CSV table of C-alpha atoms in Angstrom, one decimal:
chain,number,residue,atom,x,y,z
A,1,UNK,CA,92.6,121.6,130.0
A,2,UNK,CA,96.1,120.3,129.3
A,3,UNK,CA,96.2,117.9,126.7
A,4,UNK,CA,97.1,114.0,127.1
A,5,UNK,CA,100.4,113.4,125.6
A,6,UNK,CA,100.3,110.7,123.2
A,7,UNK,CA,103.5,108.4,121.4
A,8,UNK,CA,103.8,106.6,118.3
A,9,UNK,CA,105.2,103.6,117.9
A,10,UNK,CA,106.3,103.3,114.1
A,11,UNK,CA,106.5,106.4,114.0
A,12,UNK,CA,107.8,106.4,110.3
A,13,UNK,CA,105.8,103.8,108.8
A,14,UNK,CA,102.5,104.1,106.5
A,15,UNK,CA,100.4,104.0,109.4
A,16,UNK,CA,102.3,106.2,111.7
A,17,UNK,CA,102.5,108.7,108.9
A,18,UNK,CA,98.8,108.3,109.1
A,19,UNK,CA,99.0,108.8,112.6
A,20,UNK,CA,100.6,111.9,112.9
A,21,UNK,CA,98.2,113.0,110.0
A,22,UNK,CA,94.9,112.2,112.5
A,23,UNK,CA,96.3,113.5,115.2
A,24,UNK,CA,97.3,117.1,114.2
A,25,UNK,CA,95.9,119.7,116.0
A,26,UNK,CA,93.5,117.4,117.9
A,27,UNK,CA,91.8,118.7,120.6
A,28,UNK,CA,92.4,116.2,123.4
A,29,UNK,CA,95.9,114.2,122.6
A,30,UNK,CA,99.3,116.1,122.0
A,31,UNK,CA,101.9,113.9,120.3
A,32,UNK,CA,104.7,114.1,123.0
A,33,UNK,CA,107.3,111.4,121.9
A,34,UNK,CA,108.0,109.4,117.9
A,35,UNK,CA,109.7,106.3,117.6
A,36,UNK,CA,111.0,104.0,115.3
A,37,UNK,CA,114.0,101.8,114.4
A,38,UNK,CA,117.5,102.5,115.3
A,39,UNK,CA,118.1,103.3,112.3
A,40,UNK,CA,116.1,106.7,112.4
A,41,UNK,CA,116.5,107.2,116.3
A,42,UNK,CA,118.9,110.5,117.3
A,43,UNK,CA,117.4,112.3,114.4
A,44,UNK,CA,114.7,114.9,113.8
A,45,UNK,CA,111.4,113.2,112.2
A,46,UNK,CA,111.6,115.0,109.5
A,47,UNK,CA,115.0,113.9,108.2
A,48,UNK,CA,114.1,109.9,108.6
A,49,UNK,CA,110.7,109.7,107.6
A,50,UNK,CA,109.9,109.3,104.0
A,51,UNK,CA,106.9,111.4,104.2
A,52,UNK,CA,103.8,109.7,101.9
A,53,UNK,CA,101.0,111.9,102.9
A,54,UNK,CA,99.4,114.2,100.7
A,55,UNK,CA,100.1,117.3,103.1
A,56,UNK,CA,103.2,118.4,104.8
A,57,UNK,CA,104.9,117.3,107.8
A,58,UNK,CA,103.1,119.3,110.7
A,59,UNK,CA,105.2,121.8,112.5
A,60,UNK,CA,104.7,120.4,115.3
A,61,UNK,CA,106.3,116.9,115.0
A,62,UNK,CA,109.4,117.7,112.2
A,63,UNK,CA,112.0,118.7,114.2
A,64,UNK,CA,110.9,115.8,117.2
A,65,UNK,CA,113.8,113.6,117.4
A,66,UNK,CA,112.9,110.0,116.8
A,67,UNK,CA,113.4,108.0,119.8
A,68,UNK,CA,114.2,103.9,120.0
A,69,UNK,CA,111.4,102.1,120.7
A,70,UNK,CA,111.5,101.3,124.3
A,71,UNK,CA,109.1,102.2,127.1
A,72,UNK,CA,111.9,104.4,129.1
A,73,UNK,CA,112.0,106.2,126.2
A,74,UNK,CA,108.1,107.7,125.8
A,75,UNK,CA,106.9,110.1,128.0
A,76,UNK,CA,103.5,109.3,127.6
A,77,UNK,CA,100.3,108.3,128.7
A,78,UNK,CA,99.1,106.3,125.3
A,79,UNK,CA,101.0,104.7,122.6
A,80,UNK,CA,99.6,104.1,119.4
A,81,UNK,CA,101.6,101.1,117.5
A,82,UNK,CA,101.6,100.9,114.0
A,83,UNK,CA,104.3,97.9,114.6
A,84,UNK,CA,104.4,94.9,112.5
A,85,UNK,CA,103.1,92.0,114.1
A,86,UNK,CA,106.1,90.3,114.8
A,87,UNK,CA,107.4,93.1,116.9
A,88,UNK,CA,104.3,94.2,118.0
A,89,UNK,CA,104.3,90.6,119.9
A,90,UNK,CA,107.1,91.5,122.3
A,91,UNK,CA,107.1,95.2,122.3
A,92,UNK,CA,103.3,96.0,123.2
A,93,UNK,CA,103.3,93.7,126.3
A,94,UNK,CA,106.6,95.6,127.2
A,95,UNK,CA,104.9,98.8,127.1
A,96,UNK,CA,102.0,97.2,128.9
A,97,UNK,CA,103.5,96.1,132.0
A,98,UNK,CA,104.7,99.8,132.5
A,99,UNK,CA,101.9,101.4,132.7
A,100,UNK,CA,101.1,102.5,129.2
A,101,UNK,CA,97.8,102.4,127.1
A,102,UNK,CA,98.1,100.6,124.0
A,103,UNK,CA,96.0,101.1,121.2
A,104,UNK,CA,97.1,98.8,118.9
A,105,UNK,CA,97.0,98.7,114.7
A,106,UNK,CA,98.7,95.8,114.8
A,107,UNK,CA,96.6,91.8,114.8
A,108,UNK,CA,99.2,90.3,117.4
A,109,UNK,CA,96.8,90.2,120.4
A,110,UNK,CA,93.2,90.9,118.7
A,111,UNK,CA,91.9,87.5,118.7
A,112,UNK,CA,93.4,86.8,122.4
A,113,UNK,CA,90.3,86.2,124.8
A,114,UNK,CA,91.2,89.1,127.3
A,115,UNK,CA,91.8,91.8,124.8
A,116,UNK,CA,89.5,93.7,123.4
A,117,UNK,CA,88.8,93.8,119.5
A,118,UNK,CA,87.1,97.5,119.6
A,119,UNK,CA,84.6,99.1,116.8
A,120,UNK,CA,83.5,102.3,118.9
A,121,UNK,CA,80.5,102.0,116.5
A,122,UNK,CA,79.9,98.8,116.9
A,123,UNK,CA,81.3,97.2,120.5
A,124,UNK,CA,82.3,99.8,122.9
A,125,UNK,CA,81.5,97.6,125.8
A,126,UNK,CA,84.1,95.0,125.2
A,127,UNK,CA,86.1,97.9,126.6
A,128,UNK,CA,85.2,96.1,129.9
A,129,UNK,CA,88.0,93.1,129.1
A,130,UNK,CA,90.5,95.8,129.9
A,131,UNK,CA,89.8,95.1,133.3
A,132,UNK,CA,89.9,91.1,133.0
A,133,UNK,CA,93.3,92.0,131.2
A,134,UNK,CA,94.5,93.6,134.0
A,135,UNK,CA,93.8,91.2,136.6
A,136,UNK,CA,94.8,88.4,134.0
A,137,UNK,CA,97.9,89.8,133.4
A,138,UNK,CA,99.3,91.7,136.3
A,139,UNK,CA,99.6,94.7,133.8
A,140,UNK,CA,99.3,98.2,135.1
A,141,UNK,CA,98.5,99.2,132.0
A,142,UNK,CA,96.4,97.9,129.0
A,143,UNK,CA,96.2,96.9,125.2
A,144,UNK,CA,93.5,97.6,122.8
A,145,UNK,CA,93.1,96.6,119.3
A,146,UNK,CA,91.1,98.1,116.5
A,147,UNK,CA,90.0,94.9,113.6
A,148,UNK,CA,91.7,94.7,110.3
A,149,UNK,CA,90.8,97.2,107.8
A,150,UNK,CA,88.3,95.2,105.3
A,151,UNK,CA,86.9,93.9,108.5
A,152,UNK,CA,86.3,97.2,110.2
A,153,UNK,CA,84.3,98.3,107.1
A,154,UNK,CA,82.4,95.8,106.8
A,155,UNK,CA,81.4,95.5,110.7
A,156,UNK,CA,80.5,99.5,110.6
A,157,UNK,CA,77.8,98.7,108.2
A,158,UNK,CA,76.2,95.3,109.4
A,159,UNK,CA,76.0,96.9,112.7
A,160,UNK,CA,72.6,98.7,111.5
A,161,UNK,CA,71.5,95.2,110.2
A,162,UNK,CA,71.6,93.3,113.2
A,163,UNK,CA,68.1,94.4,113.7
A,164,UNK,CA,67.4,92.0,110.6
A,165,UNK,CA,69.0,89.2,112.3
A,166,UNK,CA,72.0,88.0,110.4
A,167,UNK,CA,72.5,84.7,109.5
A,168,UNK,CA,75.5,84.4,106.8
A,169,UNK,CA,77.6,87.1,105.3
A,170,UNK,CA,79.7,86.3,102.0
A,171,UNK,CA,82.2,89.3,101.2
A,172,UNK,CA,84.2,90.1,98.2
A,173,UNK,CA,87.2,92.6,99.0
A,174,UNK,CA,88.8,94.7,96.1
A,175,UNK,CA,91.8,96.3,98.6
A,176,UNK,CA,94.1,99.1,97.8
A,177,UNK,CA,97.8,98.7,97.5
A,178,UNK,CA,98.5,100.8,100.7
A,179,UNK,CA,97.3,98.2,102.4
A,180,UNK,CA,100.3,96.2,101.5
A,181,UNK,CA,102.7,99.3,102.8
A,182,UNK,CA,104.5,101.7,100.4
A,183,UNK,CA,107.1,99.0,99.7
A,184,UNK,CA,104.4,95.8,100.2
A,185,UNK,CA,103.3,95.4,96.1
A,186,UNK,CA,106.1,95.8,93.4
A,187,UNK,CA,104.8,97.8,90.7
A,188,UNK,CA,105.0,95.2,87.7
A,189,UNK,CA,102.8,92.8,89.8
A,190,UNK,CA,99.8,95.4,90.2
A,191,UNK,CA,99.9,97.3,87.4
A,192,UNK,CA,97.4,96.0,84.9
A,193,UNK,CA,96.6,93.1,86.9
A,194,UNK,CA,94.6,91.8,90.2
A,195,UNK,CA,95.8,89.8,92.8
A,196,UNK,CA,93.3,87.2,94.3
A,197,UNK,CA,95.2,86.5,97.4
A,198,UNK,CA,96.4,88.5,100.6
A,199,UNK,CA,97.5,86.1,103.1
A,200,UNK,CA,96.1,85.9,106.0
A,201,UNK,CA,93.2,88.7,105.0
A,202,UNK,CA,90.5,86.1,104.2
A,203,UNK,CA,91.1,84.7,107.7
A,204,UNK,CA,91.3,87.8,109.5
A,205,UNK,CA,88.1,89.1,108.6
A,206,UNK,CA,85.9,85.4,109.0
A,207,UNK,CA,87.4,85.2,112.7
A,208,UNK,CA,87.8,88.9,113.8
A,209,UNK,CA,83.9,89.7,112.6
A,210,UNK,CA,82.7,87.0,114.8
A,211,UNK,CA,84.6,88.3,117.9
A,212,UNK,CA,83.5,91.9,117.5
A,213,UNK,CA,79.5,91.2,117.2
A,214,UNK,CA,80.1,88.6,120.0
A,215,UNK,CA,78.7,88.7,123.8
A,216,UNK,CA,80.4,90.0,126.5
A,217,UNK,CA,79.4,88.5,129.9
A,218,UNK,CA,81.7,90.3,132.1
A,219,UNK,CA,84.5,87.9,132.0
A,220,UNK,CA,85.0,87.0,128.0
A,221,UNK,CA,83.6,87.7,124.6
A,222,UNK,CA,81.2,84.5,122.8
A,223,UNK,CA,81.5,85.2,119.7
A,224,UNK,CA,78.5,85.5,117.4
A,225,UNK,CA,76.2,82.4,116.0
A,226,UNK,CA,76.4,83.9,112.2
A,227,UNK,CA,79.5,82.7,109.4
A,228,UNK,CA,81.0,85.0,107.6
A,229,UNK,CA,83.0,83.9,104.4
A,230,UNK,CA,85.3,86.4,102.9
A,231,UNK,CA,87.6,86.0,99.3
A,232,UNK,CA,90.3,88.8,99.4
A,233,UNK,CA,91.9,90.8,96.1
A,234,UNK,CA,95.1,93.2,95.6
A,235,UNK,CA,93.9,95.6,93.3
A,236,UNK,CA,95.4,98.8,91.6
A,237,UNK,CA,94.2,101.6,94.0
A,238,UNK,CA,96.4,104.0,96.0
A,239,UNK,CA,94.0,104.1,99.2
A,240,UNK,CA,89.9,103.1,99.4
A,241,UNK,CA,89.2,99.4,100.2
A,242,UNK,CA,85.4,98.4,98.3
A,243,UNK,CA,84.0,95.2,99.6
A,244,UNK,CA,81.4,93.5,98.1
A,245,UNK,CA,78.8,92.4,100.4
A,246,UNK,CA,76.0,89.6,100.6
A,247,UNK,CA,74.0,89.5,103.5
A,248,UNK,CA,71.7,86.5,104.4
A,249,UNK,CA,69.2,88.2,106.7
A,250,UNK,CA,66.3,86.3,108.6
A,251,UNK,CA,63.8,88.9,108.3
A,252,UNK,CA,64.3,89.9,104.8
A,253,UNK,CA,64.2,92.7,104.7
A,254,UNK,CA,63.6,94.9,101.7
A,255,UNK,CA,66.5,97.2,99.8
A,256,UNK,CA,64.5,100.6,100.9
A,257,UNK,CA,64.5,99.2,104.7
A,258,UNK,CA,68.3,98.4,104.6
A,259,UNK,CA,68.8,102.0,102.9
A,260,UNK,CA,66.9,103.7,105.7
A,261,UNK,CA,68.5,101.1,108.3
A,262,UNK,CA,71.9,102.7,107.0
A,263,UNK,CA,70.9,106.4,106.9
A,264,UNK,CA,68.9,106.3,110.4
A,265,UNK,CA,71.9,105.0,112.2
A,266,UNK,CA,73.6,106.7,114.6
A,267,UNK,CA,75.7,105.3,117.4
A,268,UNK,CA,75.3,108.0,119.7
A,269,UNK,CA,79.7,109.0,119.3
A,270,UNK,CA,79.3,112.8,118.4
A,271,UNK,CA,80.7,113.9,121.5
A,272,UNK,CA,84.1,112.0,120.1
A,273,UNK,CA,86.2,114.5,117.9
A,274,UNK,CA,87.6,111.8,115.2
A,275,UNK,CA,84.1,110.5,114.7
A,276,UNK,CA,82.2,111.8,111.6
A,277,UNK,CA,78.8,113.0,111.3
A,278,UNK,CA,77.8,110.1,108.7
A,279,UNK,CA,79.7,107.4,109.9
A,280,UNK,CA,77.7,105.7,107.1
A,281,UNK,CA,76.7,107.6,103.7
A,282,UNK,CA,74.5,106.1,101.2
A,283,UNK,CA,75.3,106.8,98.0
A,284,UNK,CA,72.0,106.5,95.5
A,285,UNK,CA,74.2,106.5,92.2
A,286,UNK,CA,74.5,103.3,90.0
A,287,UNK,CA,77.9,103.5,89.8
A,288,UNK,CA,78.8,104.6,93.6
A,289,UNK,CA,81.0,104.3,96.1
A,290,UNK,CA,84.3,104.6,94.0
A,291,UNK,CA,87.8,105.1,95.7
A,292,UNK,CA,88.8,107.7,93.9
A,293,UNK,CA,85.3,109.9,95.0
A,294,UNK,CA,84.2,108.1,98.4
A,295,UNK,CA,87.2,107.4,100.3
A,296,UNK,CA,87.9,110.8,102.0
A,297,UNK,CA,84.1,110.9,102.9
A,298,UNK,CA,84.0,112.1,106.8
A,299,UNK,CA,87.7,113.1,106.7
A,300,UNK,CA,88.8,109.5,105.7
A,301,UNK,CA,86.3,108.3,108.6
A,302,UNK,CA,82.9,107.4,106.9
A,303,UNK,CA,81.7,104.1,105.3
A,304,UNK,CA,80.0,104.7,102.0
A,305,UNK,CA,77.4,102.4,100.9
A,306,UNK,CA,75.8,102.2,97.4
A,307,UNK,CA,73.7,99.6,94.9
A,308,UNK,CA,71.7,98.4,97.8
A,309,UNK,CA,69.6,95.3,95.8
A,310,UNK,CA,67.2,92.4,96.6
A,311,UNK,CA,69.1,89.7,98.5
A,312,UNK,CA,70.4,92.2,100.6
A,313,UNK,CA,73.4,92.7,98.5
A,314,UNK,CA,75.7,96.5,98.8
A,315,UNK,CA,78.9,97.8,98.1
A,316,UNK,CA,80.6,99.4,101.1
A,317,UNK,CA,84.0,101.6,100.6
A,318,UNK,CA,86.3,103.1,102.9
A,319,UNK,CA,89.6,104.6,103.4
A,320,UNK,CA,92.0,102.0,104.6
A,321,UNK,CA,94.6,103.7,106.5
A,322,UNK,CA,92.4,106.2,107.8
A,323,UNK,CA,89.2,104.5,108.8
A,324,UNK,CA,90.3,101.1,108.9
A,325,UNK,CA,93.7,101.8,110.7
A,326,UNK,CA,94.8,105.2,112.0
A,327,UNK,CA,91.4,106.7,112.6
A,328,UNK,CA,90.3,103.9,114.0
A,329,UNK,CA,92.9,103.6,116.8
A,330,UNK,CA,92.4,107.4,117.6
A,331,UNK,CA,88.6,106.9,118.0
A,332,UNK,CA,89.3,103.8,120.7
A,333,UNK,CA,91.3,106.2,121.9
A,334,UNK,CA,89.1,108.8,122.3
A,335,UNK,CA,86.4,106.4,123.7
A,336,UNK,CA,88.8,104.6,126.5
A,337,UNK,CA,89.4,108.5,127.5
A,338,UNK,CA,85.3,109.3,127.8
A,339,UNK,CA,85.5,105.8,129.9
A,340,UNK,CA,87.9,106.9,132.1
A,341,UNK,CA,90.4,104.6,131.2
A,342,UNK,CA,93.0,107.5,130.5
């Protein structure tokens, strides 16, 4: 079977690094086109991008010459943008309108009402806003957004809990300085320190949360009837966000039933090549998850929870770049292609 050929937008970035990292020898998707700035565009990947990831640049994609960012330019059936939001405002639609499959990283459109804000996990049938999009928009093809990072962690594991019937959740992020990009934090501000703001982060995760676990009724999302309050830190870790999670349940359930809730879950995804085997892990150790251990879990892809106490209270840990950005992209993508939206 010939493989879909896939672009990246951003090609150079943190994320598209990441990107190109997920997407190596995949079995279904074939990286067919790069692009990034001006700046790098004429040259061959491997002489522009400033390459961050602990392996090295696949053969596959180092001597692809970087192309501008511009929809004549990708020979492709799906993009994935790891834009910044600000040019992922113009460019995306532009990409849209010709035809293209978007599966966005960035937050431009995930809170607009026709686009889905996808968790294959957690809300695979919000996939059916693609066609609302489409008639909304004249668009031949499509955008699709995977949540913020902290968000997408946290949604992974209160998906199991739903059974309990949530009522409030209060979380607590401790997020790695990749987050920020490679040049987002100087050095003398996160070394020996933490940073109790990330603007916009608190904000993303209390409104994106309620979209995702919201109602789809064939025309638009409702979002969910719980709050969620969120209080976001900078702290000095390469990669691994941990959040700190309080869950106000109505059942209350007890700490063993939200630990077998966890283990037992399984959202049926196996058949999708970037999904893990655990997408959650439960770590029984006092002093687990940890970055530093738990973040590769699943090839970057699993959600580890740990210290599971009355209240319900957990930690839950997770690579950011991988599972709350790349790999979460790829797996949308993965799912839109089982749909038959590729």
């Amino acid at each position: 079977m010939a493989k879909i050929k896939v672009g990246i937008l951003g090609a150079t970035g943190n994320v598209g690094q990441r990107f190109i990292q997920v997407l190596n020898n995949h079995p279904w998707f074939e990286i067919s086109a790069l692009a990034a700035s001006e700046r790098s565009a004429g040259k061959a990947y491997a002489d522009v991008a400033d390459w961050k990831v602990g392996t090295e640049i696949p053969d596959s994609v180092s001597d692809l010459t970087v192309v501008p960012i511009d929809p004549k330019n990708i020979d492709a059936d799906i993009v994935f943008s790891a834009l910044p939001a600000d040019l992922a405002m113009t460019i995306e639609p532009a990409f849209a309108k010709e035809g293209f499959v978007v599966a966005s990283n960035a937050s431009s459109f995930r809170m607009e009402q026709d686009i889905p804000l996808v968790i294959p996990e957690v809300n695979p049938e919000h996939l059916g806003l693609i066609d609302v999009q489409k008639k909304n928009r004249k668009w031949d093809g499509c955008i699709i957004t995977n949540p913020n990072c902290s968000t997408i962690m946290m949604s992974v594991t209160l998906k199991p809990l739903l059974q309990f019937g949530i009522q409030n959740i209060n979380v607590a992020t401790l997020q790695a300085i990749s987050g920020a990009g490679y040049n987002g934090v100087y050095a003398m501000s996160i070394y020996d320190n933490v940073v109790p703001f990330i603007g916009g982060e608190e904000e993303k995760i209390e409104t994106e949360t309620l979209k995702i676990f919201g109602s789809f009724d064939g025309q638009k999302v409702n979002n969910a009837n719980f709050k969620v309050s969120a209080a976001c830190h900078r702290v000095p870790v390469i990669d691994g966000h941990t959040e700190s999670v309080w869950a106000d349940l109505k059942s209350k359930p007890k700490p063993e039933e939200v630990r077998d809730a966890f283990l037992k879950f399984d959202p049926g995804l196996s058949h999708l090549p970037t999904e893990p085997k655990h997408p959650i892990i439960v770590r029984d150790e006092k002093d687990r998850p940890q970055p530093r251990l738990d973040r590769d879990m699943g090839k970057g892809m699993s959600v580890s929870v740990g210290r599971i106490r009355e209240g319900i209270r957990y930690v839950a840990l997770g690579h950011n770049t991988i599972r709350g950005a790349a790999g979460a992209s790829v797996l949308n993508a993965e799912l839109l292609h089982k749909k038959g939206y590729l």
